[in-house]
Short mmCIF file of C-alpha atoms and ligand atoms in Angstrom, two decimals:
data_model
loop_
_atom_site.label_atom_id
_atom_site.label_comp_id
_atom_site.label_asym_id
_atom_site.label_seq_id
_atom_site.Cartn_x
_atom_site.Cartn_y
_atom_site.Cartn_z
CA MET Y 1055 -10.12 -16.05 -10.15
CA GLU Y 1056 -6.95 -14.96 -10.89
CA THR Y 1057 -3.25 -15.70 -9.48
CA VAL Y 1058 -0.35 -14.27 -8.90
CA ARG Y 1059 2.75 -15.32 -7.42
CA VAL Y 1060 5.28 -13.67 -5.56
CA GLU Y 1061 9.09 -15.48 -5.73
CA LEU Y 1062 10.97 -15.06 -2.77
CA GLY Y 1063 12.56 -19.10 -2.62
CA GLU Y 1064 11.19 -20.39 -0.08
CA ARG Y 1065 9.19 -17.27 1.46
CA SER Y 1066 6.66 -17.66 -1.99
CA TYR Y 1067 3.33 -17.10 -2.09
CA PRO Y 1068 0.17 -16.74 -4.10
CA ILE Y 1069 -1.51 -13.57 -4.51
CA HIS Y 1070 -5.89 -14.79 -5.17
CA ILE Y 1071 -7.36 -12.24 -6.84
CA GLY Y 1072 -11.54 -12.26 -7.82
CA ALA Y 1073 -14.77 -11.90 -6.51
CA ARG Y 1074 -16.09 -13.27 -3.47
CA LEU Y 1075 -13.03 -15.30 -2.58
CA LEU Y 1076 -13.65 -14.13 1.19
CA THR Y 1077 -16.23 -17.00 1.77
CA ARG Y 1078 -13.61 -20.15 -0.14
CA ALA Y 1079 -12.35 -21.72 2.79
CA GLU Y 1080 -10.96 -24.02 0.60
CA LEU Y 1081 -8.22 -21.71 -0.86
CA ILE Y 1082 -7.30 -20.83 2.67
CA VAL Y 1083 -7.25 -24.02 4.46
CA PRO Y 1084 -4.44 -25.34 2.49
CA HIS Y 1085 -2.01 -23.05 4.09
CA LEU Y 1086 -3.10 -23.20 7.46
CA ALA Y 1087 -0.62 -25.21 9.77
CA GLN Y 1088 -3.52 -26.41 12.12
CA PRO Y 1089 -6.90 -25.99 12.54
CA ARG Y 1090 -6.99 -22.11 14.19
CA ALA Y 1091 -6.50 -18.62 13.21
CA ALA Y 1092 -6.83 -15.57 14.93
CA VAL Y 1093 -8.62 -12.98 12.63
CA VAL Y 1094 -7.25 -9.13 13.50
CA THR Y 1095 -9.85 -6.93 12.22
CA ASN Y 1096 -11.84 -3.33 13.01
CA PRO Y 1097 -15.27 -2.77 13.48
CA THR Y 1098 -16.15 -1.42 10.28
CA VAL Y 1099 -14.49 -4.04 7.99
CA GLY Y 1100 -15.43 -6.50 11.17
CA ALA Y 1101 -19.14 -5.56 10.80
CA LEU Y 1102 -19.49 -6.32 7.08
CA TYR Y 1103 -17.11 -9.16 6.47
CA LEU Y 1104 -15.93 -11.03 9.84
CA GLU Y 1105 -19.23 -12.92 9.64
CA PRO Y 1106 -18.96 -14.59 5.87
CA LEU Y 1107 -15.50 -15.30 6.53
CA SER Y 1108 -15.71 -16.56 9.94
CA ALA Y 1109 -18.36 -18.71 9.38
CA ALA Y 1110 -17.02 -20.02 6.25
CA LEU Y 1111 -13.65 -21.18 8.22
CA ARG Y 1112 -15.84 -22.69 11.09
CA GLY Y 1113 -17.29 -24.51 8.00
CA ALA Y 1114 -14.15 -26.52 6.92
CA GLY Y 1115 -13.63 -27.24 11.01
CA VAL Y 1116 -11.67 -24.31 11.83
CA ASP Y 1117 -11.18 -22.54 15.38
CA VAL Y 1118 -11.54 -18.45 15.14
CA ILE Y 1119 -10.33 -16.51 17.32
CA PRO Y 1120 -11.61 -12.47 16.59
CA ILE Y 1121 -9.66 -9.94 17.63
CA SER Y 1122 -10.35 -5.87 17.61
CA ILE Y 1123 -8.58 -3.12 16.95
CA PRO Y 1124 -9.56 0.31 16.37
CA ASP Y 1125 -10.46 1.88 13.39
CA GLY Y 1126 -8.00 4.52 12.08
CA GLU Y 1127 -4.15 5.43 11.10
CA GLN Y 1128 -3.94 7.35 14.74
CA HIS Y 1129 -4.40 3.77 16.07
CA LYS Y 1130 -1.43 1.94 14.45
CA ASN Y 1131 0.61 2.62 17.05
CA TRP Y 1132 2.30 0.52 19.54
CA GLN Y 1133 -0.36 0.44 22.04
CA THR Y 1134 -3.02 -1.06 19.47
CA LEU Y 1135 -0.14 -3.53 18.85
CA ASN Y 1136 0.00 -4.45 22.33
CA SER Y 1137 -3.73 -5.27 22.21
CA ILE Y 1138 -2.96 -7.40 19.54
CA PHE Y 1139 -0.10 -9.82 21.99
CA ASP Y 1140 -3.54 -9.55 24.95
CA GLY Y 1141 -5.61 -11.05 23.14
CA LEU Y 1142 -3.23 -13.88 21.62
CA LEU Y 1143 -2.13 -14.33 25.07
CA ALA Y 1144 -5.17 -14.37 26.91
CA ARG Y 1145 -6.40 -16.93 24.07
CA ARG Y 1146 -2.96 -18.90 24.75
CA VAL Y 1147 -2.63 -18.74 20.82
CA GLU Y 1148 0.59 -21.09 20.13
CA ARG Y 1149 3.13 -20.98 17.17
CA LYS Y 1150 0.85 -22.74 14.90
CA THR Y 1151 -1.74 -20.62 14.96
CA THR Y 1152 -2.13 -18.36 11.95
CA LEU Y 1153 -2.90 -14.65 12.07
CA MET Y 1154 -5.23 -13.20 9.36
CA ALA Y 1155 -5.68 -9.62 8.84
CA LEU Y 1156 -8.85 -8.78 7.45
CA GLY Y 1157 -9.21 -4.82 6.36
CA GLY Y 1158 -7.19 -1.80 4.65
CA GLY Y 1159 -3.43 -1.32 4.91
CA VAL Y 1160 -3.58 -0.06 9.07
CA VAL Y 1161 -4.88 -3.77 10.23
CA GLY Y 1162 -2.22 -5.50 7.74
CA ASP Y 1163 0.61 -3.61 8.75
CA LEU Y 1164 -0.19 -4.09 12.43
CA ALA Y 1165 -1.01 -7.56 12.09
CA GLY Y 1166 1.26 -8.66 9.90
CA PHE Y 1167 4.25 -6.84 12.87
CA ALA Y 1168 2.13 -8.68 15.33
CA ALA Y 1169 2.56 -12.00 13.55
CA ALA Y 1170 6.36 -11.03 12.77
CA THR Y 1171 6.98 -11.09 16.37
CA TYR Y 1172 4.56 -12.95 18.69
CA LEU Y 1173 6.66 -15.83 19.84
CA ARG Y 1174 9.06 -14.67 17.33
CA GLY Y 1175 6.97 -15.39 14.34
CA VAL Y 1176 3.77 -17.20 13.68
CA PRO Y 1177 2.11 -17.66 10.23
CA PHE Y 1178 0.61 -15.00 8.39
CA ILE Y 1179 -2.58 -14.24 6.02
CA GLN Y 1180 -3.35 -10.86 4.39
CA ILE Y 1181 -7.19 -10.47 3.31
CA PRO Y 1182 -7.14 -6.93 2.18
CA THR Y 1183 -10.31 -4.93 2.08
CA THR Y 1184 -9.16 -1.75 0.75
CA LEU Y 1185 -8.01 -1.04 -2.62
CA LEU Y 1186 -4.83 0.47 -1.67
CA ALA Y 1187 -4.05 -2.63 0.45
CA GLN Y 1188 -5.10 -4.66 -2.53
CA VAL Y 1189 -2.75 -3.19 -4.94
CA ASP Y 1190 0.02 -2.40 -2.46
CA SER Y 1191 0.36 -2.48 1.37
CA SER Y 1192 -0.61 -6.42 1.45
CA VAL Y 1193 2.03 -7.74 -1.40
CA GLY Y 1194 5.47 -7.13 -0.64
CA GLY Y 1195 6.31 -8.13 3.26
CA LYS Y 1196 6.49 -4.63 4.89
CA THR Y 1197 4.97 -4.58 8.37
CA GLY Y 1198 4.98 -1.74 11.27
CA ILE Y 1199 3.42 0.79 13.30
CA ASN Y 1200 3.97 4.55 13.84
CA HIS Y 1201 6.30 6.28 15.91
CA PRO Y 1202 5.11 9.99 17.16
CA LEU Y 1203 8.42 10.92 15.26
CA GLY Y 1204 7.51 9.25 12.07
CA LYS Y 1205 5.49 6.65 10.35
CA ASN Y 1206 6.26 3.39 9.56
CA MET Y 1207 9.35 4.03 11.86
CA ILE Y 1208 9.43 0.85 13.97
CA GLY Y 1209 8.93 -2.74 11.75
CA ALA Y 1210 10.00 -6.01 10.05
CA PHE Y 1211 10.17 -7.40 6.37
CA TYR Y 1212 7.77 -10.50 7.29
CA GLN Y 1213 6.10 -12.14 3.95
CA PRO Y 1214 2.49 -13.64 4.23
CA LYS Y 1215 1.98 -17.43 3.78
CA LEU Y 1216 -0.90 -16.34 1.16
CA VAL Y 1217 -3.05 -13.00 -0.13
CA LEU Y 1218 -6.32 -12.97 -0.15
CA ALA Y 1219 -7.66 -10.37 -2.72
CA ASP Y 1220 -11.61 -10.17 -2.62
CA THR Y 1221 -13.02 -7.79 -5.01
CA ALA Y 1222 -16.56 -7.81 -4.07
CA THR Y 1223 -15.05 -6.27 -0.61
CA LEU Y 1224 -14.46 -2.71 -2.39
CA ASP Y 1225 -17.97 -2.26 -2.79
CA THR Y 1226 -18.84 -0.64 0.18
CA LEU Y 1227 -15.36 0.92 -0.06
CA PRO Y 1228 -16.05 5.13 0.24
CA ALA Y 1229 -15.41 6.39 -2.69
CA ARG Y 1230 -12.43 8.79 -1.15
CA GLU Y 1231 -10.61 5.44 -0.53
CA LEU Y 1232 -11.18 4.19 -3.47
CA ALA Y 1233 -9.77 7.00 -5.19
CA ALA Y 1234 -6.62 6.80 -3.11
CA GLY Y 1235 -6.19 3.32 -3.79
CA LEU Y 1236 -5.87 4.14 -7.38
CA ALA Y 1237 -3.12 6.68 -7.02
CA GLU Y 1238 -1.49 4.00 -6.00
CA VAL Y 1239 -2.45 1.77 -9.31
CA ILE Y 1240 -1.52 5.00 -11.42
CA LYS Y 1241 1.74 4.84 -10.09
CA TYR Y 1242 2.57 1.61 -11.04
CA GLY Y 1243 1.90 2.41 -14.73
CA LEU Y 1244 3.93 5.62 -14.62
CA ILE Y 1245 6.88 3.70 -12.96
CA LEU Y 1246 7.30 0.49 -14.76
CA ASP Y 1247 4.53 -0.06 -17.83
CA ARG Y 1248 3.25 2.49 -20.21
CA SER Y 1249 0.95 -0.12 -22.03
CA PHE Y 1250 -0.76 -0.42 -18.63
CA PHE Y 1251 -0.80 3.26 -18.33
CA ASP Y 1252 -2.64 3.83 -21.69
CA TRP Y 1253 -4.87 0.94 -20.28
CA LEU Y 1254 -5.66 3.21 -17.16
CA GLU Y 1255 -6.63 6.30 -19.26
CA ALA Y 1256 -9.52 3.86 -21.53
CA SER Y 1257 -10.45 2.48 -18.08
CA MET Y 1258 -10.99 4.94 -16.00
CA PRO Y 1259 -14.05 5.57 -16.03
CA SER Y 1260 -15.48 1.87 -15.37
CA LEU Y 1261 -12.83 1.96 -12.89
CA VAL Y 1262 -14.20 5.05 -10.94
CA ALA Y 1263 -17.95 2.68 -11.67
CA ARG Y 1264 -16.39 0.09 -10.18
CA ASP Y 1265 -17.07 -2.18 -12.73
CA PRO Y 1266 -15.83 -5.57 -11.24
CA ALA Y 1267 -13.83 -6.82 -14.25
CA ALA Y 1268 -12.02 -3.42 -14.43
CA LEU Y 1269 -11.32 -3.67 -10.87
CA ALA Y 1270 -9.76 -7.06 -10.98
CA GLN Y 1271 -7.45 -6.16 -14.02
CA ALA Y 1272 -6.39 -2.93 -12.46
CA VAL Y 1273 -5.99 -4.99 -9.06
CA ARG Y 1274 -3.75 -8.14 -11.40
CA ARG Y 1275 -1.98 -6.22 -13.09
CA SER Y 1276 -0.67 -3.80 -10.07
CA CYS Y 1277 0.01 -7.30 -8.04
CA GLU Y 1278 2.10 -8.69 -10.63
CA LEU Y 1279 4.24 -5.24 -11.24
CA LYS Y 1280 4.61 -5.39 -6.96
CA ALA Y 1281 5.53 -8.87 -7.30
CA GLN Y 1282 8.21 -8.34 -10.09
CA VAL Y 1283 9.81 -5.70 -8.01
CA VAL Y 1284 9.44 -7.41 -4.95
CA GLY Y 1285 10.70 -10.52 -5.80
CA GLY Y 1286 14.23 -8.39 -7.24
CA ASP Y 1287 14.57 -6.49 -4.30
CA GLU Y 1288 13.06 -7.69 -1.09
CA ARG Y 1289 14.33 -5.36 1.48
CA GLU Y 1290 14.49 -2.38 -0.93
CA SER Y 1291 18.33 -2.01 -1.58
CA GLY Y 1292 17.97 -1.02 -5.15
CA ALA Y 1293 15.17 -0.99 -7.73
CA ARG Y 1294 12.10 -1.55 -4.50
CA ALA Y 1295 12.86 2.30 -4.10
CA LEU Y 1296 10.94 3.16 -7.60
CA LEU Y 1297 7.60 2.13 -5.75
CA ASN Y 1298 8.07 5.33 -3.90
CA LEU Y 1299 7.49 7.49 -7.05
CA GLY Y 1300 5.58 10.78 -5.67
CA HIS Y 1301 5.63 9.70 -2.11
CA THR Y 1302 9.05 12.28 -0.87
CA PHE Y 1303 6.82 15.05 -2.09
CA GLY Y 1304 3.53 12.86 -0.67
CA HIS Y 1305 5.08 12.49 2.40
CA ALA Y 1306 6.05 16.02 2.87
CA ILE Y 1307 2.11 17.08 2.38
CA GLU Y 1308 0.66 14.29 4.46
CA ALA Y 1309 3.15 16.01 7.53
CA GLY Y 1310 3.03 19.38 6.37
CA LEU Y 1311 -0.68 20.02 6.66
CA SER Y 1312 -1.01 17.28 9.69
CA TYR Y 1313 -1.39 13.74 9.05
CA GLY Y 1314 -5.28 12.59 8.40
CA THR Y 1315 -6.08 15.94 6.56
CA TRP Y 1316 -5.15 14.24 3.07
CA LEU Y 1317 -5.46 10.59 2.58
CA HIS Y 1318 -1.76 9.05 1.70
CA GLY Y 1319 -3.11 8.22 -1.75
CA GLU Y 1320 -4.12 11.79 -2.43
CA ALA Y 1321 -0.63 12.79 -1.34
CA VAL Y 1322 0.75 10.49 -3.54
CA ALA Y 1323 -1.06 11.79 -6.30
CA ALA Y 1324 -0.10 15.70 -5.80
CA GLY Y 1325 3.19 14.38 -5.09
CA SER Y 1326 3.22 12.55 -8.52
CA VAL Y 1327 2.72 15.92 -10.60
CA LEU Y 1328 5.58 17.34 -8.37
CA ALA Y 1329 7.97 14.32 -9.35
CA ALA Y 1330 6.59 14.75 -12.73
CA ARG Y 1331 6.98 18.25 -13.08
CA LEU Y 1332 10.70 18.38 -11.82
CA SER Y 1333 11.12 15.34 -14.81
CA GLN Y 1334 10.14 17.75 -17.06
CA ARG Y 1335 12.00 20.96 -16.18
CA MET Y 1336 15.06 18.46 -16.61
CA GLY Y 1337 14.11 17.83 -20.07
CA MET Y 1338 12.57 14.20 -19.53
CA LEU Y 1339 8.97 14.44 -19.83
CA SER Y 1340 6.98 17.12 -21.96
CA GLU Y 1341 4.57 19.20 -21.09
CA ALA Y 1342 1.86 16.62 -22.77
CA ASP Y 1343 3.20 14.06 -20.99
CA VAL Y 1344 2.88 16.04 -17.72
CA ALA Y 1345 -0.82 17.10 -18.58
CA ARG Y 1346 -1.45 13.68 -19.41
CA VAL Y 1347 0.02 12.48 -15.90
CA ALA Y 1348 -2.83 15.26 -14.47
CA ALA Y 1349 -5.57 14.18 -16.57
CA LEU Y 1350 -5.27 10.62 -15.33
CA LEU Y 1351 -5.36 11.23 -11.74
CA ARG Y 1352 -7.94 14.08 -12.23
CA ALA Y 1353 -10.09 11.01 -13.71
CA ALA Y 1354 -9.50 9.10 -10.51
CA GLN Y 1355 -11.09 11.72 -8.54
CA LEU Y 1356 -7.50 12.46 -7.25
CA PRO Y 1357 -6.50 16.23 -6.01
CA VAL Y 1358 -3.28 17.30 -8.55
CA ALA Y 1359 -2.64 20.57 -7.16
CA ALA Y 1360 -0.41 20.27 -4.02
CA PRO Y 1361 -0.85 23.05 -1.16
CA GLU Y 1362 1.40 26.45 -0.88
CA LEU Y 1363 3.62 24.49 1.90
CA GLY Y 1364 6.35 27.38 0.88
CA VAL Y 1365 9.85 26.12 -0.47
CA ASP Y 1366 12.13 26.22 2.48
CA ARG Y 1367 9.11 23.87 4.40
CA TYR Y 1368 8.79 21.24 1.82
CA LEU Y 1369 12.22 21.03 2.01
CA GLU Y 1370 12.73 20.37 4.93
CA LEU Y 1371 10.08 18.39 5.51
CA MET Y 1372 11.47 16.09 2.65
CA GLY Y 1373 14.81 15.98 4.04
CA LEU Y 1374 13.11 13.93 7.38
CA ASP Y 1375 11.82 11.35 4.83
CA LYS Y 1376 13.62 8.19 5.81
CA LYS Y 1377 14.77 7.97 1.78
CA VAL Y 1378 17.39 10.16 2.38
CA GLU Y 1379 20.79 8.36 2.28
CA GLY Y 1380 23.70 9.48 3.63
CA GLY Y 1381 22.84 12.98 3.76
CA LYS Y 1382 21.38 12.77 0.44
CA LEU Y 1383 17.96 13.52 -0.87
CA ARG Y 1384 16.90 10.97 -3.28
CA LEU Y 1385 13.98 11.29 -5.92
CA ILE Y 1386 11.99 9.18 -7.92
CA LEU Y 1387 11.61 11.06 -11.23
CA LEU Y 1388 10.18 9.95 -14.67
CA ARG Y 1389 12.61 9.28 -17.77
CA ARG Y 1390 9.68 8.91 -19.48
CA ILE Y 1391 5.60 7.56 -18.70
CA GLY Y 1392 5.93 3.85 -17.83
CA GLN Y 1393 9.83 4.51 -16.98
CA ALA Y 1394 11.10 5.95 -13.59
CA TYR Y 1395 14.73 5.89 -11.91
CA VAL Y 1396 16.13 6.43 -8.39
CA THR Y 1397 18.36 9.81 -8.27
CA ALA Y 1398 20.21 11.85 -6.58
CA ASP Y 1399 21.30 14.10 -9.12
CA PHE Y 1400 18.88 16.72 -9.80
CA PRO Y 1401 19.26 20.42 -10.12
CA GLU Y 1402 18.23 22.02 -6.64
CA PRO Y 1403 16.90 25.41 -8.50
CA ALA Y 1404 14.46 23.08 -10.37
CA LEU Y 1405 13.43 21.37 -7.55
CA ARG Y 1406 12.71 24.97 -5.99
CA GLU Y 1407 10.92 26.00 -8.69
CA VAL Y 1408 8.72 23.33 -8.86
CA LEU Y 1409 7.95 23.48 -5.50
CA ALA Y 1410 7.34 27.53 -5.31
CA SER Y 1411 4.12 26.90 -7.31
CA PRO Y 1412 3.26 23.34 -6.23
CA GLY Y 1413 -0.81 24.37 -7.31
CA GLN Y 1414 -0.01 24.01 -11.02
CA ALA Y 1415 -0.65 20.86 -12.08
N1 NAD X 2134 3.10 -2.30 4.10
C1 NAD X 2134 2.99 -1.67 3.06
O1 NAD X 2134 4.02 -2.28 2.10
C2 NAD X 2134 2.23 -0.48 2.90
C3 NAD X 2134 1.80 0.29 1.70
C4 NAD X 2134 1.32 1.26 1.55
C5 NAD X 2134 0.78 1.62 2.28
N2 NAD X 2134 0.61 1.08 3.85
C6 NAD X 2134 0.37 1.80 5.00
O2 NAD X 2134 -1.22 1.52 4.71
C7 NAD X 2134 -2.29 2.04 5.17
C8 NAD X 2134 -2.88 3.33 4.23
O3 NAD X 2134 -3.93 1.85 4.34
P1 NAD X 2134 -5.64 2.13 3.80
O4 NAD X 2134 -5.30 3.12 2.67
O5 NAD X 2134 -6.13 0.82 3.08
O6 NAD X 2134 -6.58 2.40 5.22
P2 NAD X 2134 -7.15 2.37 5.96
O7 NAD X 2134 -6.64 0.48 6.51
O8 NAD X 2134 -6.97 2.85 7.34
O9 NAD X 2134 -8.90 1.58 5.68
C9 NAD X 2134 -9.46 3.09 4.75
C10 NAD X 2134 -10.95 2.92 5.83
O10 NAD X 2134 -11.78 2.11 5.40
C11 NAD X 2134 -12.08 1.30 6.05
N3 NAD X 2134 -12.49 0.22 4.86
C12 NAD X 2134 -11.60 -0.97 4.94
N4 NAD X 2134 -12.21 -1.58 3.82
C13 NAD X 2134 -13.69 -1.67 3.78
C14 NAD X 2134 -14.42 -1.85 2.92
N5 NAD X 2134 -14.11 -2.99 2.11
N6 NAD X 2134 -15.76 -1.25 3.21
C15 NAD X 2134 -16.12 -0.47 3.65
N7 NAD X 2134 -14.79 0.49 4.15
C16 NAD X 2134 -13.55 -0.47 4.57
C17 NAD X 2134 -11.16 0.86 6.83
O11 NAD X 2134 -11.99 0.55 8.17
C18 NAD X 2134 -10.84 2.34 7.38
O12 NAD X 2134 -11.18 3.36 7.65
C19 NAD X 2134 -0.86 3.07 6.06
O13 NAD X 2134 -0.91 3.31 6.94
C20 NAD X 2134 -0.02 3.23 5.25
O14 NAD X 2134 1.26 3.34 5.68
C21 NAD X 2134 1.50 0.02 3.84
ZN1 ZN X 2135 2.03 5.12 -1.06
#
């Protein structure tokens, strides 16, 4: 097992990473304020991992209250959040009971927001079971739900007490979901760490084959990088925005094709190529760099050609993205592989050119 710490003063917490951590109650129990936990999960993940987790906790004297919510991004809404409150209130869950999220980013975001608001805040633990959740959504304290008019529009910053990333749970993850998580892993290399990017190029076949040591290494380095960024900018007033590389383009792709057609990570992959191509047009990346970025994403079995939505539609969808500040569209661009920056200063004709042939990787 390896441990990465997120340093946020009194809100600091450990991320434990390793195979078969789920049943190691001794890693969880020290973080509980009382021997009682409500575990939020969905039927897919619950069928696989709720019983082993609950049995281990019960064996350590912890009372477990399971709360099941429906599977899927379309359920990340007010109604599902309310059903979690219903479950907590029906069981008279009190302020010292810990809420646990067992699942992917949807379960984590919903359960985290429930923990932030139930009784004005109860302790929270993340047990992420998708690669995306292990490297991204479970770390950093962003929680929330979607609104019919926009994704993740309602939420709170609320840090967990512990993140337990059991890499053995990735064995049952559908291949498309694994690839979507790899898009965020590649993002960390692109924005912050060139040698990690080099390592990913060498290790991608092992990662796609789910080699446990390679996956654990990828999760660890991704968590270290995210912890470093979040530790310096918890509420995204500056550097945390770098984590959105490829996301403004990606959100436009997700919304333009209607949500659910492409997975988030798939849209981020194609969006990262668009960001790389704009960076190339601005003279920062070479053509060979852009080809490397696309090749690594392809090796991760991700799409690199963004759909033809039309330049005006792209710009409209990107303008709706919440990363717009004071009416100015801000983008994350690459100075080089391993170094990203945030800017509102880019030539619009170059952006239009990139969006006019979005399928050219
Ligand atoms: N809070 C943040 O900082 C943050 C960051 C990135 C993304 N997100 C959010 O995360 C969500 C996406 O998360 P996701 O990609 O994990 O999707 P998800 O939670 O929908 O999980 C994907 C699918 O895999 C299933 N699943 C989960 N673990 C499994 C396992 N071990 N074996 C088999 N199946 C498993 C789920 O039931 C689901 O059907 C989005 O709502 C996004 O907005 C949040
Ligand atoms: Zn993302």
